[in-house]
PDB file of C-alpha atoms and ligand atoms in Angstrom:
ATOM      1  CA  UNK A   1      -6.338 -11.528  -9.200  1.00 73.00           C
ATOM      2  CA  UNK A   2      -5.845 -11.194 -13.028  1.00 77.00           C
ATOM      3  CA  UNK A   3      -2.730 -13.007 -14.608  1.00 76.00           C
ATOM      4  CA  UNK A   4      -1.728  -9.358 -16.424  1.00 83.00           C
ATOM      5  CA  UNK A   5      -1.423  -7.681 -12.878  1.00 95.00           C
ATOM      6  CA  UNK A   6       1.362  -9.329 -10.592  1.00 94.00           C
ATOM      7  CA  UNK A   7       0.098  -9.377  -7.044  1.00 95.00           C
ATOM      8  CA  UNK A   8       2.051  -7.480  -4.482  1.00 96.00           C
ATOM      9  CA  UNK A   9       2.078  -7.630  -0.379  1.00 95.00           C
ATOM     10  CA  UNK A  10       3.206  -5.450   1.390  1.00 97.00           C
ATOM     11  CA  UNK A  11       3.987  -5.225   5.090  1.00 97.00           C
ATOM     12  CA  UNK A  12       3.326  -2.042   6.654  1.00 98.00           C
ATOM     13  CA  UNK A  13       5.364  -2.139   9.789  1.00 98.00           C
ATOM     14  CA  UNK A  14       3.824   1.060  11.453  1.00 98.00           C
ATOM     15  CA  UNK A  15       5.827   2.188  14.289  1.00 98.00           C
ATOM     16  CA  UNK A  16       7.520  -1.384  15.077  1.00 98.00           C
ATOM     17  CA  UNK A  17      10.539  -2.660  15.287  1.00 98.00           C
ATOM     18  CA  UNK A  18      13.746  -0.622  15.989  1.00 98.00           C
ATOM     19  CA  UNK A  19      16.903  -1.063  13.171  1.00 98.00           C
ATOM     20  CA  UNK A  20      18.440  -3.992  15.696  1.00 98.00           C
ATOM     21  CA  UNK A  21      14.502  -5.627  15.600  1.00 98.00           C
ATOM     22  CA  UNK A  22      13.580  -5.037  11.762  1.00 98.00           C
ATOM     23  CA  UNK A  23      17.415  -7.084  10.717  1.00 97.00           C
ATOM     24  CA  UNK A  24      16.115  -9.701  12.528  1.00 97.00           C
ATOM     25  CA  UNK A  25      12.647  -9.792  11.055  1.00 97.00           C
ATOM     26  CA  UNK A  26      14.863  -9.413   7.732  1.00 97.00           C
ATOM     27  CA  UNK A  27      16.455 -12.346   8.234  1.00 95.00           C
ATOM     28  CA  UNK A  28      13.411 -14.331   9.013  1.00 95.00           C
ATOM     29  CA  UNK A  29      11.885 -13.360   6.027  1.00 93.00           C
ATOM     30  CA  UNK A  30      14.469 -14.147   4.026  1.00 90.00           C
ATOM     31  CA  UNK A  31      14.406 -17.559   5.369  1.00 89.00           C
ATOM     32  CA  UNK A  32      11.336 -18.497   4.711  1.00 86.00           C
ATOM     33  CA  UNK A  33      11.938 -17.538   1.255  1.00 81.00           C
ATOM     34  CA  UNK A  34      14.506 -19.737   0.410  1.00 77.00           C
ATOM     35  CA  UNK A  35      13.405 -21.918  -2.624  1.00 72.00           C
ATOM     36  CA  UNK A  36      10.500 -19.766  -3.407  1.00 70.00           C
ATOM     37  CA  UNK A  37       9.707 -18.473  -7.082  1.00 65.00           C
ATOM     38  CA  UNK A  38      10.608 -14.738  -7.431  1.00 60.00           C
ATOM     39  CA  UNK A  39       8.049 -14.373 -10.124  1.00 59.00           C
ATOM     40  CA  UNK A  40       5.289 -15.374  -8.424  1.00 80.00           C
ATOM     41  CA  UNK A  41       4.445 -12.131  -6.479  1.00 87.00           C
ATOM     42  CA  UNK A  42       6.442  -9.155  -5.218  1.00 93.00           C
ATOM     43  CA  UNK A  43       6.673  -8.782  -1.441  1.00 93.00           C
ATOM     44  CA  UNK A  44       7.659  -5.591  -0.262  1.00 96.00           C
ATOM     45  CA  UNK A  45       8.353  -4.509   3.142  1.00 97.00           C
ATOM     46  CA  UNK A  46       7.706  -0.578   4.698  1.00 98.00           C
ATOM     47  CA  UNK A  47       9.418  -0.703   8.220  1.00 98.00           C
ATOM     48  CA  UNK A  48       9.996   2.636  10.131  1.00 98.00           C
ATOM     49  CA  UNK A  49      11.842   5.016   8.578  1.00 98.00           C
ATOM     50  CA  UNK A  50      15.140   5.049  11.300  1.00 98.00           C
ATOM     51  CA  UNK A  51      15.208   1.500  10.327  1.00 98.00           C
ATOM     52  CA  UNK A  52      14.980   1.932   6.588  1.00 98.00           C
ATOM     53  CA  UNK A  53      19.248   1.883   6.081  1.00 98.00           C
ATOM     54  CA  UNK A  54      20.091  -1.264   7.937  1.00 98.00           C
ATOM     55  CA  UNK A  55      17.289  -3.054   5.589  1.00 98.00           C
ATOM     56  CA  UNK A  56      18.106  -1.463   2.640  1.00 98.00           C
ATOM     57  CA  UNK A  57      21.712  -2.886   3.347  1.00 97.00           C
ATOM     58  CA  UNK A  58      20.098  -6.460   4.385  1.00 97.00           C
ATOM     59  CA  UNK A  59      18.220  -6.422   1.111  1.00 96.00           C
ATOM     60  CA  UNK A  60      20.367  -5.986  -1.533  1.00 94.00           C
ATOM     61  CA  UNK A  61      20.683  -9.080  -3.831  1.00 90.00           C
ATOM     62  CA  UNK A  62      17.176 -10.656  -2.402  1.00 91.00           C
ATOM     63  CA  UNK A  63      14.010 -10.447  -4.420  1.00 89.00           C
ATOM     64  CA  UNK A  64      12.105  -8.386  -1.417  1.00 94.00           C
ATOM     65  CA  UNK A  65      11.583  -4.458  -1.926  1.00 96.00           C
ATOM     66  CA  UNK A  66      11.892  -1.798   0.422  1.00 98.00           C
ATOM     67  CA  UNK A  67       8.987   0.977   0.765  1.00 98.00           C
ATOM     68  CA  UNK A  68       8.712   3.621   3.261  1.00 98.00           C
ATOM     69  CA  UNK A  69       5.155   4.473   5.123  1.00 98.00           C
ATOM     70  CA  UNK A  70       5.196   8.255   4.062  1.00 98.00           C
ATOM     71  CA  UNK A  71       6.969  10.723   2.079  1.00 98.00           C
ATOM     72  CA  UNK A  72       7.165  14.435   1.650  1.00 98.00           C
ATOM     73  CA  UNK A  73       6.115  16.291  -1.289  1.00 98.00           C
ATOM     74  CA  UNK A  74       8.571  19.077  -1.030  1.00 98.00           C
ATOM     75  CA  UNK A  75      12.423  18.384  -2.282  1.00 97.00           C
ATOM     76  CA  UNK A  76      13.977  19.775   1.235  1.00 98.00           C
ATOM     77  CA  UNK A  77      13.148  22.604   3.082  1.00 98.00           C
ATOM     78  CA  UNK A  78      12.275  23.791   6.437  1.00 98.00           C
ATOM     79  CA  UNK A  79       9.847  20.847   7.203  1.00 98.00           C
ATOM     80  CA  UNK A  80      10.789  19.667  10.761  1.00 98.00           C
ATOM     81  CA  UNK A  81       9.875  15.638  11.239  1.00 96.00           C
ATOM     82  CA  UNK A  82       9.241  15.365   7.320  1.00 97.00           C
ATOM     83  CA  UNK A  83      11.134  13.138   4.720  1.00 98.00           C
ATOM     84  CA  UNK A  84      11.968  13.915   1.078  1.00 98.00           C
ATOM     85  CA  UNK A  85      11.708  11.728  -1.606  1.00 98.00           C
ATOM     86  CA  UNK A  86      15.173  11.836  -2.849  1.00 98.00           C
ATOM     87  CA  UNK A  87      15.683  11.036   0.834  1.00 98.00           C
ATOM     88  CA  UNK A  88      13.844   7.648   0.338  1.00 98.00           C
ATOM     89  CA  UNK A  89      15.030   6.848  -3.158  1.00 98.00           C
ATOM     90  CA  UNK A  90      19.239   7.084  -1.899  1.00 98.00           C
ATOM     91  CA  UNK A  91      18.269   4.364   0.629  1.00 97.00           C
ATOM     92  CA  UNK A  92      16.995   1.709  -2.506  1.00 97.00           C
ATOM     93  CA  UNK A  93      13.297   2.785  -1.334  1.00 98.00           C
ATOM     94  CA  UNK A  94      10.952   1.928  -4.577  1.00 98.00           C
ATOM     95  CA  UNK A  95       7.586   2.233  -2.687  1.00 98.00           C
ATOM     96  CA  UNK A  96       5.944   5.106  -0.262  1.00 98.00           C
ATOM     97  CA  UNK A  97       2.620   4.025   1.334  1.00 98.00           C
ATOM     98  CA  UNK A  98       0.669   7.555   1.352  1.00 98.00           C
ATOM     99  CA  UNK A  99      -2.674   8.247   2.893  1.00 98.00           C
ATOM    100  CA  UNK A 100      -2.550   5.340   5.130  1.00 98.00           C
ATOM    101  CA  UNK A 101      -6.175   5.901   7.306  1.00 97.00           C
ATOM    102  CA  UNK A 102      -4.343   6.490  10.384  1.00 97.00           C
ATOM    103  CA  UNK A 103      -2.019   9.636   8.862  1.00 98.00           C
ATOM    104  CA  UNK A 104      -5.338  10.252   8.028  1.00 97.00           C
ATOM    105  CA  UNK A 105      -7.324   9.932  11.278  1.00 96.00           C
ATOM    106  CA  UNK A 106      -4.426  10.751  13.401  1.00 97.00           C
ATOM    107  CA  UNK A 107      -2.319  13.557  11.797  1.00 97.00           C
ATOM    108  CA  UNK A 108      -4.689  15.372   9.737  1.00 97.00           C
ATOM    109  CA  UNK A 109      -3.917  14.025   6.237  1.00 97.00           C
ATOM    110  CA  UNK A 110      -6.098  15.399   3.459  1.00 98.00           C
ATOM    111  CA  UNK A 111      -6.807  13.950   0.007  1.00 98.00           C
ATOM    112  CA  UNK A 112      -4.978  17.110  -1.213  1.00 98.00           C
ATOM    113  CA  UNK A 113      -2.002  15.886   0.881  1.00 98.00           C
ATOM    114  CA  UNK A 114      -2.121  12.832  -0.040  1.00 98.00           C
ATOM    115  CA  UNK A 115      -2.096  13.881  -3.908  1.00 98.00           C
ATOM    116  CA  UNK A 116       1.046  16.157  -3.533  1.00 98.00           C
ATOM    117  CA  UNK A 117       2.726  12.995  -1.362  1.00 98.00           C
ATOM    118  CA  UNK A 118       2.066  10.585  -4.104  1.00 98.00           C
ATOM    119  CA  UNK A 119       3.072  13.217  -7.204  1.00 98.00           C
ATOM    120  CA  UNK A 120       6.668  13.918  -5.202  1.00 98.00           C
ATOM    121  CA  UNK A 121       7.141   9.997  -4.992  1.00 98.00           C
ATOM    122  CA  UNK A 122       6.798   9.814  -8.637  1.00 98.00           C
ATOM    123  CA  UNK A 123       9.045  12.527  -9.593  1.00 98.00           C
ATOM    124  CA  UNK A 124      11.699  10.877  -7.840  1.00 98.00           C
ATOM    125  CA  UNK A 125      10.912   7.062  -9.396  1.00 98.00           C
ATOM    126  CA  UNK A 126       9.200   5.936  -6.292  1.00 98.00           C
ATOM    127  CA  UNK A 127       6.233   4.132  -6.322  1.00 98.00           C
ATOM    128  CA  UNK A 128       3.140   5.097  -4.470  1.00 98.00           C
ATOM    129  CA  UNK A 129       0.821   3.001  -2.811  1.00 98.00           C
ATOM    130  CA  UNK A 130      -2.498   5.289  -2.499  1.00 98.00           C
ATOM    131  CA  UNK A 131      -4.477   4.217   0.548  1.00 98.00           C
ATOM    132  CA  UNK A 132      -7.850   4.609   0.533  1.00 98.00           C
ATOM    133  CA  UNK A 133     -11.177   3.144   2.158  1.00 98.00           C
ATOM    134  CA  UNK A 134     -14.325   4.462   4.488  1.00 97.00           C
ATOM    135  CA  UNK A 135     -14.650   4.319   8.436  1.00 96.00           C
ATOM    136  CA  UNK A 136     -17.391   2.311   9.981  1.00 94.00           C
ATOM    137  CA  UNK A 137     -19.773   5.374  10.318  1.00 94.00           C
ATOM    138  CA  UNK A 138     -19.949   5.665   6.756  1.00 96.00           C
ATOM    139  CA  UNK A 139     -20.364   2.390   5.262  1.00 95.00           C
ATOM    140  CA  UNK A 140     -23.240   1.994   7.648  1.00 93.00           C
ATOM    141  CA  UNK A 141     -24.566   5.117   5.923  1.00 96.00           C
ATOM    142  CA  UNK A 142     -24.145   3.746   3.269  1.00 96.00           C
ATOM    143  CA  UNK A 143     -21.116   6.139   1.939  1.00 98.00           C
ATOM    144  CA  UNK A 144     -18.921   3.753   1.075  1.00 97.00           C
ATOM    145  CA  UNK A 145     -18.720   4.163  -2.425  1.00 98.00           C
ATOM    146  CA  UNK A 146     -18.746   8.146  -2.069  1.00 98.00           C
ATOM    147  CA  UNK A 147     -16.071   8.071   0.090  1.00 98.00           C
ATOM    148  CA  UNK A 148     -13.852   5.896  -1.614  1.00 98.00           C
ATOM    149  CA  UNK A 149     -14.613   7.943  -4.939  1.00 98.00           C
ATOM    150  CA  UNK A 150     -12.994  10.890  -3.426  1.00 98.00           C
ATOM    151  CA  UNK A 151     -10.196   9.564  -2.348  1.00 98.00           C
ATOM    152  CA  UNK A 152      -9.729   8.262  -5.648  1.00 98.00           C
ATOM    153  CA  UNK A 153     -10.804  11.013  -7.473  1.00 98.00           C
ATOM    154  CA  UNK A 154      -9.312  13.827  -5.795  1.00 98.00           C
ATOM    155  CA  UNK A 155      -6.118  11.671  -4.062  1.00 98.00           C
ATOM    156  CA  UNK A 156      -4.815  10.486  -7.807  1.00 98.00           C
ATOM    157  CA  UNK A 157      -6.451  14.584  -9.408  1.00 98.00           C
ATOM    158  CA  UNK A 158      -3.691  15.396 -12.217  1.00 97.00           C
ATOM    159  CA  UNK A 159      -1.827  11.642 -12.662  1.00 98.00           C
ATOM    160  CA  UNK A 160      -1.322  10.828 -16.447  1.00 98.00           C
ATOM    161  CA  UNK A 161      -1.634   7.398 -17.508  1.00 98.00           C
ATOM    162  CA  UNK A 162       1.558   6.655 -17.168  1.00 98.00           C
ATOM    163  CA  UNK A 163       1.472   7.857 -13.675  1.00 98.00           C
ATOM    164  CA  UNK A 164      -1.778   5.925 -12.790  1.00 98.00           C
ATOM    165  CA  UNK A 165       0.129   2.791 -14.491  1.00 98.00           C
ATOM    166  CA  UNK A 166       3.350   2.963 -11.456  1.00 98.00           C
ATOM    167  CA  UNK A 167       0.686   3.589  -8.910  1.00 98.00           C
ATOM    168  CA  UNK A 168      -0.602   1.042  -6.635  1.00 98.00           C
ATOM    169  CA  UNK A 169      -3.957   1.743  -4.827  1.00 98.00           C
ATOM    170  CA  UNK A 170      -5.118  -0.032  -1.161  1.00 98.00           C
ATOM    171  CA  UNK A 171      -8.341  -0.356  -0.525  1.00 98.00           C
ATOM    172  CA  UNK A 172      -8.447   0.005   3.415  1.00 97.00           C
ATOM    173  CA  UNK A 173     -11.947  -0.151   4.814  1.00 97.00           C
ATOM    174  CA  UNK A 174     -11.031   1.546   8.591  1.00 95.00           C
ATOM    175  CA  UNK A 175     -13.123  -0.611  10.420  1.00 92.00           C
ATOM    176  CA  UNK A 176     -10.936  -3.358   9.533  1.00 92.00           C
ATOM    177  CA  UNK A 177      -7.632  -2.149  10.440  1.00 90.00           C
ATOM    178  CA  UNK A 178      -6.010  -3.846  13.129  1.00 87.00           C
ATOM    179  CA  UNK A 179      -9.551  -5.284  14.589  1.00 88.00           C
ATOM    180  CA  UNK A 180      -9.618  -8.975  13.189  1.00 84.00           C
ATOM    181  CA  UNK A 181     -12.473  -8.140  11.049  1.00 84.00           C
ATOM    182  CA  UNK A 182     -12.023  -8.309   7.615  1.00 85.00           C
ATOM    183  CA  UNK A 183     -14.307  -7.058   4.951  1.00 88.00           C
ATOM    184  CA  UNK A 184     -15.819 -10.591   3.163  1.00 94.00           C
ATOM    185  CA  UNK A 185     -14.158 -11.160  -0.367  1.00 95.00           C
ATOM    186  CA  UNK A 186     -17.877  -9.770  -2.146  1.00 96.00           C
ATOM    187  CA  UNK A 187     -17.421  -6.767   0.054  1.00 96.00           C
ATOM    188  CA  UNK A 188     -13.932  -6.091  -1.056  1.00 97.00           C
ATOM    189  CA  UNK A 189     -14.655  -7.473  -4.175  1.00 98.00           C
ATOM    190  CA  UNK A 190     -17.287  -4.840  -4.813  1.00 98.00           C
ATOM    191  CA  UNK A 191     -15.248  -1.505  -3.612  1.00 98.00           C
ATOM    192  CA  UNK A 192     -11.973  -2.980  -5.874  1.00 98.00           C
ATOM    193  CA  UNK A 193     -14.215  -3.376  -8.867  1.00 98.00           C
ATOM    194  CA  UNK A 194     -16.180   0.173  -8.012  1.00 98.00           C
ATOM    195  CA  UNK A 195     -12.240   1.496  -8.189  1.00 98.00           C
ATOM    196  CA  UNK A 196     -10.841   0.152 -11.284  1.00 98.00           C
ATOM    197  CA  UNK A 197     -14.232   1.681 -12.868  1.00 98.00           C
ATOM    198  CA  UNK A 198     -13.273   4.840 -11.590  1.00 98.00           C
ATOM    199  CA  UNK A 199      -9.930   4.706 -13.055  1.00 98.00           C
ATOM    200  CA  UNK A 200     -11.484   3.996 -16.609  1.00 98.00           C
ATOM    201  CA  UNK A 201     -13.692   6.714 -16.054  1.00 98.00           C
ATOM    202  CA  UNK A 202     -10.726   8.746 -14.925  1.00 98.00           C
ATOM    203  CA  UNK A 203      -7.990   7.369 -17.705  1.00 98.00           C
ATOM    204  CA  UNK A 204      -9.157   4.658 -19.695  1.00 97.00           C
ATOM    205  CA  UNK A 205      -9.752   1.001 -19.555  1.00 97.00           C
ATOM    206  CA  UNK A 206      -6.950   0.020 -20.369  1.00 97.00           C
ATOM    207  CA  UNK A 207      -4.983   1.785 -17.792  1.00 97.00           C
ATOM    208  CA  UNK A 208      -7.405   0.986 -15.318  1.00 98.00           C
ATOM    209  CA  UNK A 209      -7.155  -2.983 -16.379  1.00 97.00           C
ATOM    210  CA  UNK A 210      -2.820  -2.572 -15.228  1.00 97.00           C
ATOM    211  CA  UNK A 211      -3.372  -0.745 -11.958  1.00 98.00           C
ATOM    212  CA  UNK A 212      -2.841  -2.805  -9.257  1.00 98.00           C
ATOM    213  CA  UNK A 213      -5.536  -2.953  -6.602  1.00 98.00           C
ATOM    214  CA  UNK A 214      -4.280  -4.273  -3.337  1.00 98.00           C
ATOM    215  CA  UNK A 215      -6.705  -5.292   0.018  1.00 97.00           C
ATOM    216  CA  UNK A 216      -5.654  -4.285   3.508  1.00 96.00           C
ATOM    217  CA  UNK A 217      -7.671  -4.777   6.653  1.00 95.00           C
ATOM    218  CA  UNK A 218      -6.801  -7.708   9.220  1.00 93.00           C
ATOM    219  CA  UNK A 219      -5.227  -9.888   6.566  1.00 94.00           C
ATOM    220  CA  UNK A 220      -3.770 -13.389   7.387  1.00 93.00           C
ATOM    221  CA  UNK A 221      -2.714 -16.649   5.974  1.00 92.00           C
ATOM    222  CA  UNK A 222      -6.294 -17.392   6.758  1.00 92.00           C
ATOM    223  CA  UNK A 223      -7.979 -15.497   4.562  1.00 93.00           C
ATOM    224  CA  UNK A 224      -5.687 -13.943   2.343  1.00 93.00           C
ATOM    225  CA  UNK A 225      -6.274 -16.458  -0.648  1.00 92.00           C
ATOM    226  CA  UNK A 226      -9.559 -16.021  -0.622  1.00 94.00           C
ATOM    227  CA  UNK A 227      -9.421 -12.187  -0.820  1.00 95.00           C
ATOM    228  CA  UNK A 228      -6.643 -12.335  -3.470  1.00 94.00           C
ATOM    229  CA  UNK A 229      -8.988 -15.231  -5.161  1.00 95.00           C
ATOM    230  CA  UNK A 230     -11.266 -12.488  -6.680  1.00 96.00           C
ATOM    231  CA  UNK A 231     -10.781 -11.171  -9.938  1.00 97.00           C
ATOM    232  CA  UNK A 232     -10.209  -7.321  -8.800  1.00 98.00           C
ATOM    233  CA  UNK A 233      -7.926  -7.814  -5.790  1.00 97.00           C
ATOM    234  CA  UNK A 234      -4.351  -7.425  -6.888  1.00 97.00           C
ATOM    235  CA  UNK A 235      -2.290  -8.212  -3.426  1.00 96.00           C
ATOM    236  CA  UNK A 236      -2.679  -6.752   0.417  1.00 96.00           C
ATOM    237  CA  UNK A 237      -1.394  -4.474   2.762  1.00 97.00           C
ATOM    238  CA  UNK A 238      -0.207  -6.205   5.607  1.00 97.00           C
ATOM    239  CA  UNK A 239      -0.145  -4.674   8.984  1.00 96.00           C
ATOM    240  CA  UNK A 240       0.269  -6.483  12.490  1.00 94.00           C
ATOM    241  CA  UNK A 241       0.656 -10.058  10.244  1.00 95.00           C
ATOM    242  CA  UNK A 242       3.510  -8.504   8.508  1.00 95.00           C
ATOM    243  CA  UNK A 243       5.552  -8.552  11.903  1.00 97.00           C
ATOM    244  CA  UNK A 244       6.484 -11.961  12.377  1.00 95.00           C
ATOM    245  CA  UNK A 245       8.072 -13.606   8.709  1.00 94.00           C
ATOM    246  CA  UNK A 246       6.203 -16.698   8.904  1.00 92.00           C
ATOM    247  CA  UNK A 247       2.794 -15.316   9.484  1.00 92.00           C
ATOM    248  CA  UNK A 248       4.260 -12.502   6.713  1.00 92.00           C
ATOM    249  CA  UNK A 249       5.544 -15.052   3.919  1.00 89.00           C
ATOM    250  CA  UNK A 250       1.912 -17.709   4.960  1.00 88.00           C
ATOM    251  CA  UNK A 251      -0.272 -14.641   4.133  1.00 86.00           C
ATOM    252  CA  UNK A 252       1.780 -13.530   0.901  1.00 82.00           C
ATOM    253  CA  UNK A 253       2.088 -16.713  -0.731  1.00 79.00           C
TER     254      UNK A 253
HETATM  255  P1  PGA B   1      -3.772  -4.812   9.746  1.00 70.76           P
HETATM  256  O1  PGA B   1      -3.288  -3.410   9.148  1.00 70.76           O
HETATM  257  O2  PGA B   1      -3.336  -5.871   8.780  1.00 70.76           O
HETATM  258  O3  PGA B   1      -3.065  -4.921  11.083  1.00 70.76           O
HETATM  259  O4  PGA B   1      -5.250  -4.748   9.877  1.00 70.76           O
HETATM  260  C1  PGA B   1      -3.377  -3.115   7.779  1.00 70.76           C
HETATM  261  C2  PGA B   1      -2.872  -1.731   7.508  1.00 70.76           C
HETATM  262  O5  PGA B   1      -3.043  -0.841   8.349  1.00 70.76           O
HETATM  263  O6  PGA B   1      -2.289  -1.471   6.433  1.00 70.76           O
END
């Protein structure tokens, strides 16, 4: 954490909670927020998309942001199951997770992809959070830092600074998604820091000082202040924590 970069959580819902189930999580949330400092950090929440309306409605006025977990790259078209960003950005959404490691895993996603997702987010003033990070296999091959650099490198190909500067990047490492392992703070410490030297390399230090680096992987209130304790981790992605507020809102703050 770096006092010129303002930390933001967000909770990646995946496919939980219907509309009827995410109002209710809402309200929770919203809950335990009472009394807290907006400044502090910027929680944002990415439920489903059939459920993205009803919180977009629930939201308004509160300090909590809505982001969606994907995002098309075309404007509209003949794209069965696919959303656009002008879609998104009607409903109040100001972040679109893209490249999450189980679009990628499960549905084929490719760095290319995931470049034209995050591009069409920015065209329409969404913000994109750029998932990135190496499987098991490959950190125990020692890959990890060749992986990550092309995600990076090829996932963010084309951004201008400016660009770069409304990005948001996770730094999933695979193995510990949704398995109760988390990567130690030096191991995340190291890939964060390998990243923002990649973005100097890629813009210049100065951009790469803004960008906001966030952890994901089996975060909790447990260890979350550790993790966001070192100097290049700039928030977390929240997955199964981010489904019950308190556990949520313990994590985040
Ligand atoms: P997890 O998921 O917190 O359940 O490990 C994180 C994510 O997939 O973004």
């Amino acid at each position: 954490m770096n006092s010129n970069r303002k930390p933001i959580i967000a909770g990646n819902w995946k496919m939980y909670k219907t509309a009827a189930e995410a109002l209710a999580l809402i309200n929770g949330l919203k809950g335990e927020l009472v009394g807290v400092r907006d400044s502090d950090v910027e929680a944002v929440v990415c439920p489903p998309f059939t459920a993205l309306y009803a919180v977009s409605t629930l939201l308004q006025g509160s300090s909590i942001q809505l982001g969606s977990q994907n995002v098309h790259w075309e404007k509209e078209g003949a794209f069965t199951g696919e959303i656009a960003a002008s879609m998104l950005k009607e409903l109040g959404v100001r972040y679109a997770i893209v490249g999450h490691s189980e679009r990628r895993q499960f549905f084929g996603e490719t760095n290319e992809g995931v470049n034209k997702r995050a591009r069409a987010a920015l065209a329409s003033g969404i913000r994109p959070i750029v998932c990135v990070g190496e499987m098991l296999a490959q950190r125990e091959a020692g890959q990890t830092e060749a992986v990550v650099r092309d995600h990076v490198t090829d996932g963010l190909a084309g951004f201008t600074k400016d660009a770069m500067l409304e990005t948001v990047i996770a730094y999933e490492p695979v193995w510990a998604i949704g398995t109760g392992k988390t990567a130690t703070p030096t191991q995340a410490q190291e890939v964060h820091a390998f990243i923002r030297e990649l973005l100097a390399a890629m813009f210049d230090s100065s951009t790469a000082d803004k960008v906001r680096i966030q952890y994901g992987g089996s975060v909790k209130a447990a260890n979350a202040k550790e993790l966001l304790g070192q100097a290049d981790i700039d928030g977390a992605l929240v997955g199964g924590v981010s489904l019950d507020a308190k556990g949520f809102i313990k994590a985040a703050l």
